[in-house]
mmCIF file of C-alpha atoms in Angstrom:
data_model
loop_
_atom_site.group_PDB
_atom_site.id
_atom_site.type_symbol
_atom_site.label_atom_id
_atom_site.label_comp_id
_atom_site.label_asym_id
_atom_site.label_seq_id
_atom_site.Cartn_x
_atom_site.Cartn_y
_atom_site.Cartn_z
ATOM 1 C CA MET A 1 123.268 136.994 -67.161
ATOM 2 C CA ALA A 2 119.818 136.144 -66.445
ATOM 3 C CA LYS A 3 119.952 133.155 -68.816
ATOM 4 C CA ASP A 4 123.154 131.893 -67.178
ATOM 5 C CA ASP A 5 121.542 131.865 -63.823
ATOM 6 C CA LYS A 6 118.640 129.918 -65.175
ATOM 7 C CA SER A 7 120.845 127.281 -66.846
ATOM 8 C CA ARG A 8 122.810 126.876 -63.582
ATOM 9 C CA GLN A 9 119.636 126.507 -61.547
ATOM 10 C CA GLU A 10 118.174 123.820 -63.940
ATOM 11 C CA LYS A 11 121.565 121.808 -63.720
ATOM 12 C CA SER A 12 121.530 121.987 -59.930
ATOM 13 C CA ALA A 13 118.089 120.672 -59.739
ATOM 14 C CA ASP A 14 118.979 117.704 -62.224
ATOM 15 C CA LYS A 15 121.984 116.866 -60.123
ATOM 16 C CA SER A 16 119.813 116.854 -56.684
ATOM 17 C CA GLU A 17 117.006 114.678 -58.453
ATOM 18 C CA LYS A 18 119.714 112.298 -59.508
ATOM 19 C CA LYS A 19 121.186 112.143 -56.045
ATOM 20 C CA ALA A 20 117.723 111.515 -54.373
ATOM 21 C CA ALA A 21 117.334 108.741 -56.886
ATOM 22 C CA ALA A 22 120.664 107.170 -56.141
ATOM 23 C CA GLN A 23 120.072 107.358 -52.364
ATOM 24 C CA GLN A 24 116.773 105.516 -52.610
ATOM 25 C CA PRO A 25 117.036 101.786 -51.923
ATOM 26 C CA ALA A 26 116.892 99.560 -54.959
ATOM 27 C CA LYS A 27 114.025 97.368 -55.407
ATOM 28 C CA PRO A 28 114.860 93.474 -55.002
ATOM 29 C CA LYS A 29 114.876 91.599 -58.171
ATOM 30 C CA LYS A 30 112.325 89.100 -56.688
ATOM 31 C CA GLU A 31 109.765 91.954 -56.616
ATOM 32 C CA GLN A 32 110.520 92.922 -60.257
ATOM 33 C CA ALA A 33 110.366 89.277 -61.534
ATOM 34 C CA GLY A 34 107.013 88.941 -59.679
ATOM 35 C CA LYS A 35 105.500 92.105 -61.247
ATOM 36 C CA LYS A 36 106.604 90.856 -64.684
ATOM 37 C CA GLU A 37 104.857 87.357 -64.019
ATOM 38 C CA ALA A 38 101.850 89.334 -62.779
ATOM 39 C CA ALA A 39 101.891 91.308 -65.974
ATOM 40 C CA ALA A 40 102.225 88.523 -68.347
ATOM 41 C CA PRO A 41 98.748 86.915 -69.418
ATOM 42 C CA LYS A 42 97.937 83.727 -67.966
ATOM 43 C CA VAL A 43 97.471 80.735 -70.603
ATOM 44 C CA ALA A 44 94.541 78.341 -69.671
ATOM 45 C CA ALA A 45 96.077 74.973 -69.199
ATOM 46 C CA GLY A 46 94.297 72.005 -71.312
ATOM 47 C CA PRO A 47 92.693 68.951 -69.727
ATOM 48 C CA GLU A 48 95.367 66.632 -68.158
ATOM 49 C CA LEU A 49 93.379 63.399 -69.058
ATOM 50 C CA PRO A 50 91.154 62.485 -71.995
ATOM 51 C CA ALA A 51 87.656 62.338 -71.692
ATOM 52 C CA PRO A 52 86.073 59.298 -70.300
ATOM 53 C CA PRO A 53 84.420 56.891 -72.627
ATOM 54 C CA ALA A 54 80.487 56.952 -72.687
ATOM 55 C CA ARG A 55 79.066 54.761 -69.898
ATOM 56 C CA LEU A 56 76.820 52.729 -72.350
ATOM 57 C CA ALA A 57 79.743 52.068 -74.635
ATOM 58 C CA THR A 58 81.509 50.366 -71.684
ATOM 59 C CA TYR A 59 78.288 48.699 -70.702
ATOM 60 C CA TYR A 60 77.981 47.181 -74.149
ATOM 61 C CA ARG A 61 81.315 45.905 -74.394
ATOM 62 C CA GLU A 62 81.362 44.254 -70.883
ATOM 63 C CA LYS A 63 77.832 43.169 -70.466
ATOM 64 C CA VAL A 64 75.695 43.158 -73.530
ATOM 65 C CA VAL A 65 78.172 41.377 -75.762
ATOM 66 C CA PRO A 66 78.653 38.370 -73.536
ATOM 67 C CA ASP A 67 74.883 37.941 -72.892
ATOM 68 C CA LEU A 68 73.826 38.349 -76.625
ATOM 69 C CA MET A 69 76.483 35.709 -77.543
ATOM 70 C CA GLN A 70 75.248 33.323 -75.157
ATOM 71 C CA LYS A 71 71.441 34.111 -75.928
ATOM 72 C CA HIS A 72 71.698 33.885 -79.706
ATOM 73 C CA GLY A 73 74.653 31.513 -79.987
ATOM 74 C CA TYR A 74 77.086 33.719 -81.857
ATOM 75 C CA LYS A 75 80.720 32.290 -82.462
ATOM 76 C CA THR A 76 82.485 35.374 -82.566
ATOM 77 C CA VAL A 77 82.219 38.905 -81.130
ATOM 78 C CA MET A 78 81.848 40.433 -84.733
ATOM 79 C CA GLN A 79 78.489 38.726 -85.314
ATOM 80 C CA VAL A 80 76.855 40.457 -82.141
ATOM 81 C CA PRO A 81 74.686 43.364 -83.398
ATOM 82 C CA ARG A 82 75.495 46.890 -82.219
ATOM 83 C CA ILE A 83 74.002 50.377 -82.651
ATOM 84 C CA ARG A 84 75.356 51.929 -85.949
ATOM 85 C CA LYS A 85 73.837 55.512 -85.592
ATOM 86 C CA ILE A 86 70.972 57.416 -84.263
ATOM 87 C CA THR A 87 69.167 60.017 -86.495
ATOM 88 C CA VAL A 88 66.976 62.676 -84.773
ATOM 89 C CA ASN A 89 64.760 64.492 -87.184
ATOM 90 C CA MET A 90 62.347 67.558 -86.462
ATOM 91 C CA GLY A 91 59.935 68.812 -88.992
ATOM 92 C CA VAL A 92 59.200 72.573 -89.102
ATOM 93 C CA GLY A 93 56.091 73.269 -91.414
ATOM 94 C CA GLU A 94 55.580 76.728 -89.816
ATOM 95 C CA THR A 95 58.609 78.011 -91.865
ATOM 96 C CA THR A 96 56.162 78.916 -94.756
ATOM 97 C CA THR A 97 54.687 81.715 -92.690
ATOM 98 C CA ASP A 98 57.554 82.519 -90.314
ATOM 99 C CA LYS A 99 61.129 81.745 -91.053
ATOM 100 C CA LYS A 100 62.353 82.617 -87.477
ATOM 101 C CA VAL A 101 60.873 79.302 -86.233
ATOM 102 C CA LEU A 102 63.489 77.331 -88.031
ATOM 103 C CA ASP A 103 66.005 79.080 -85.926
ATOM 104 C CA ALA A 104 64.325 78.179 -82.665
ATOM 105 C CA ALA A 105 64.060 74.610 -83.751
ATOM 106 C CA VAL A 106 67.645 74.390 -84.795
ATOM 107 C CA ALA A 107 68.688 75.864 -81.345
ATOM 108 C CA ASP A 108 66.487 73.136 -79.475
ATOM 109 C CA MET A 109 67.944 70.379 -81.658
ATOM 110 C CA ALA A 110 71.491 71.431 -80.887
ATOM 111 C CA LYS A 111 70.872 71.553 -77.172
ATOM 112 C CA ILE A 112 69.205 68.149 -77.262
ATOM 113 C CA ALA A 113 71.775 66.326 -79.485
ATOM 114 C CA GLY A 114 74.877 68.366 -78.446
ATOM 115 C CA GLN A 115 75.844 68.776 -82.135
ATOM 116 C CA LYS A 116 74.891 71.321 -84.654
ATOM 117 C CA PRO A 117 71.879 69.984 -86.852
ATOM 118 C CA VAL A 118 71.568 70.155 -90.668
ATOM 119 C CA VAL A 119 68.758 72.207 -92.034
ATOM 120 C CA THR A 120 66.636 69.838 -94.288
ATOM 121 C CA LYS A 121 64.967 71.113 -97.458
ATOM 122 C CA ALA A 122 61.847 70.245 -99.540
ATOM 123 C CA ARG A 123 62.671 68.037 -102.707
ATOM 124 C CA LYS A 124 59.453 68.992 -104.498
ATOM 125 C CA SER A 125 57.272 72.029 -104.764
ATOM 126 C CA ILE A 126 53.710 71.352 -103.339
ATOM 127 C CA ALA A 127 51.161 73.968 -103.995
ATOM 128 C CA ASN A 128 48.679 72.934 -101.388
ATOM 129 C CA PHE A 129 51.072 73.093 -98.566
ATOM 130 C CA LYS A 130 52.751 76.381 -99.856
ATOM 131 C CA VAL A 131 56.131 74.735 -100.402
ATOM 132 C CA ARG A 132 58.589 75.192 -102.952
ATOM 133 C CA ALA A 133 61.467 73.067 -104.037
ATOM 134 C CA ASN A 134 64.688 73.571 -101.829
ATOM 135 C CA PHE A 135 62.551 75.427 -99.135
ATOM 136 C CA PRO A 136 63.795 74.709 -95.699
ATOM 137 C CA VAL A 137 61.150 72.596 -93.876
ATOM 138 C CA GLY A 138 62.998 71.182 -90.981
ATOM 139 C CA CYS A 139 66.398 69.851 -89.340
ATOM 140 C CA MET A 140 68.098 66.584 -88.406
ATOM 141 C CA VAL A 141 71.261 65.435 -86.806
ATOM 142 C CA THR A 142 73.033 62.012 -87.092
ATOM 143 C CA LEU A 143 74.883 60.853 -84.071
ATOM 144 C CA ARG A 144 77.669 58.234 -83.879
ATOM 145 C CA GLY A 145 80.305 57.053 -81.405
ATOM 146 C CA ALA A 146 80.376 58.379 -77.984
ATOM 147 C CA ARG A 147 77.704 61.035 -78.504
ATOM 148 C CA MET A 148 75.417 58.386 -79.649
ATOM 149 C CA TYR A 149 75.657 56.408 -76.507
ATOM 150 C CA GLU A 150 75.350 59.417 -74.608
ATOM 151 C CA PHE A 151 71.989 60.397 -76.297
ATOM 152 C CA LEU A 152 70.761 56.832 -75.973
ATOM 153 C CA ASP A 153 71.522 57.070 -72.166
ATOM 154 C CA ARG A 154 69.738 60.234 -71.679
ATOM 155 C CA LEU A 155 66.838 59.173 -73.900
ATOM 156 C CA VAL A 156 66.147 55.973 -71.834
ATOM 157 C CA ASN A 157 66.865 57.164 -68.237
ATOM 158 C CA VAL A 158 65.894 60.659 -68.358
ATOM 159 C CA ALA A 159 63.718 61.848 -71.242
ATOM 160 C CA MET A 160 61.344 58.641 -71.420
ATOM 161 C CA PRO A 161 60.338 58.901 -67.878
ATOM 162 C CA ARG A 162 59.435 62.545 -68.085
ATOM 163 C CA ILE A 163 56.699 61.602 -70.652
ATOM 164 C CA ARG A 164 52.938 62.192 -69.420
ATOM 165 C CA ASP A 165 51.269 58.827 -68.882
ATOM 166 C CA PHE A 166 54.277 56.794 -70.139
ATOM 167 C CA ARG A 167 53.684 53.068 -70.329
ATOM 168 C CA GLY A 168 56.474 51.932 -72.508
ATOM 169 C CA VAL A 169 57.118 52.004 -76.137
ATOM 170 C CA SER A 170 55.757 49.891 -78.977
ATOM 171 C CA ASN A 171 57.857 46.672 -79.608
ATOM 172 C CA ARG A 172 56.458 46.430 -83.228
ATOM 173 C CA ALA A 173 57.991 49.744 -84.447
ATOM 174 C CA PHE A 174 60.845 47.783 -86.440
ATOM 175 C CA ASP A 175 61.280 48.163 -90.202
ATOM 176 C CA GLY A 176 62.057 44.387 -90.649
ATOM 177 C CA ARG A 177 65.852 45.079 -91.066
ATOM 178 C CA GLY A 178 66.604 45.537 -87.419
ATOM 179 C CA ASN A 179 66.086 49.415 -87.198
ATOM 180 C CA TYR A 180 63.693 50.975 -84.763
ATOM 181 C CA ASN A 181 61.796 54.279 -85.055
ATOM 182 C CA LEU A 182 59.732 56.262 -82.349
ATOM 183 C CA GLY A 183 58.415 59.745 -82.286
ATOM 184 C CA PHE A 184 57.960 62.218 -79.427
ATOM 185 C CA LYS A 185 55.241 64.976 -79.415
ATOM 186 C CA GLU A 186 57.033 67.373 -77.305
ATOM 187 C CA GLN A 187 60.875 68.290 -77.050
ATOM 188 C CA ILE A 188 60.491 69.505 -73.373
ATOM 189 C CA ILE A 189 61.010 66.029 -72.206
ATOM 190 C CA PHE A 190 64.690 66.414 -72.492
ATOM 191 C CA PRO A 191 65.987 68.416 -69.357
ATOM 192 C CA GLU A 192 68.179 70.569 -71.754
ATOM 193 C CA ILE A 193 65.234 72.541 -72.844
ATOM 194 C CA ASP A 194 63.825 75.209 -70.788
ATOM 195 C CA TYR A 195 60.168 75.247 -70.727
ATOM 196 C CA ASP A 196 59.890 79.069 -70.078
ATOM 197 C CA LYS A 197 62.151 79.748 -73.110
ATOM 198 C CA ILE A 198 60.499 77.889 -75.895
ATOM 199 C CA ASP A 199 58.170 79.495 -78.366
ATOM 200 C CA MET A 200 55.928 76.282 -79.086
ATOM 201 C CA LEU A 201 55.940 72.604 -78.622
ATOM 202 C CA ARG A 202 57.519 70.711 -81.467
ATOM 203 C CA GLY A 203 57.752 66.765 -81.991
ATOM 204 C CA MET A 204 60.380 64.702 -83.359
ATOM 205 C CA ASN A 205 61.328 61.450 -84.906
ATOM 206 C CA ILE A 206 64.154 59.312 -83.491
ATOM 207 C CA ALA A 207 65.646 56.364 -85.803
ATOM 208 C CA ILE A 208 68.016 53.840 -84.272
ATOM 209 C CA THR A 209 69.882 52.036 -86.926
ATOM 210 C CA THR A 210 71.527 48.628 -85.907
ATOM 211 C CA THR A 211 73.745 46.016 -87.538
ATOM 212 C CA ALA A 212 71.066 43.333 -86.590
ATOM 213 C CA LYS A 213 69.805 41.244 -89.521
ATOM 214 C CA THR A 214 66.423 40.491 -87.955
ATOM 215 C CA ASP A 215 63.907 42.241 -85.743
ATOM 216 C CA ASP A 216 64.363 39.747 -82.952
ATOM 217 C CA GLU A 217 68.088 40.584 -82.632
ATOM 218 C CA ALA A 218 67.470 44.421 -82.710
ATOM 219 C CA ARG A 219 64.901 43.850 -80.060
ATOM 220 C CA SER A 220 67.365 41.855 -77.887
ATOM 221 C CA LEU A 221 69.821 44.539 -78.432
ATOM 222 C CA LEU A 222 67.644 47.432 -77.295
ATOM 223 C CA ALA A 223 66.086 45.341 -74.382
ATOM 224 C CA ALA A 224 69.914 44.852 -73.347
ATOM 225 C CA PHE A 225 70.014 48.627 -72.918
ATOM 226 C CA ARG A 226 66.999 48.712 -70.786
ATOM 227 C CA PHE A 227 64.712 49.935 -73.481
ATOM 228 C CA PRO A 228 61.444 50.183 -72.035
ATOM 229 C CA PHE A 229 59.124 47.829 -74.423
ATOM 230 C CA LYS A 230 55.699 47.165 -73.690
ATOM 231 C CA HIS A 231 55.016 43.692 -72.435
#
């Protein structure tokens, strides 16, 4: 008898709970749909418009090409020299004693160029310098296209004016085939490098490769980009 009474009480409790749930007002469908949308993860939308072209690329096409054609008497646009690539090289001789120095140099180069550099290795073993063949001795990066023009823009307009006692670059650093080389003693001239976070000052070499056939044509090309040559 006691078991029957318990079962009856449980059934009556279930019926009362169902009645109470039925009497409660149903939630509108809009609120339920809103909760489902809030629970769903939001997907980040991609860029609506493509990235704009480099400023110097547009400047070269609209301003430099007509000026050089008039100055040197080129007959077609294809004869006008252009910058083919820019190579940035940083030697790290301290890797013979501390291999962590190379990681810091690679990080600085990646910040400066905006591209992951390649680690350069020694070709021969030199006992006097404690260097073995295939030993990492530096890093380099090759820039082309839009990144090349963006790096040249930052180099001419931002980095060079930050050099101490800067009076212009040499106008005789051409190799005779229209290519130009220059070097810097400190990487902190680039604003991407934080002076408080570097471990030591490092120099670098920058090679600008052009399609010019003579040094005069290459000098006119770089001067059109407002390269600060010494007069």
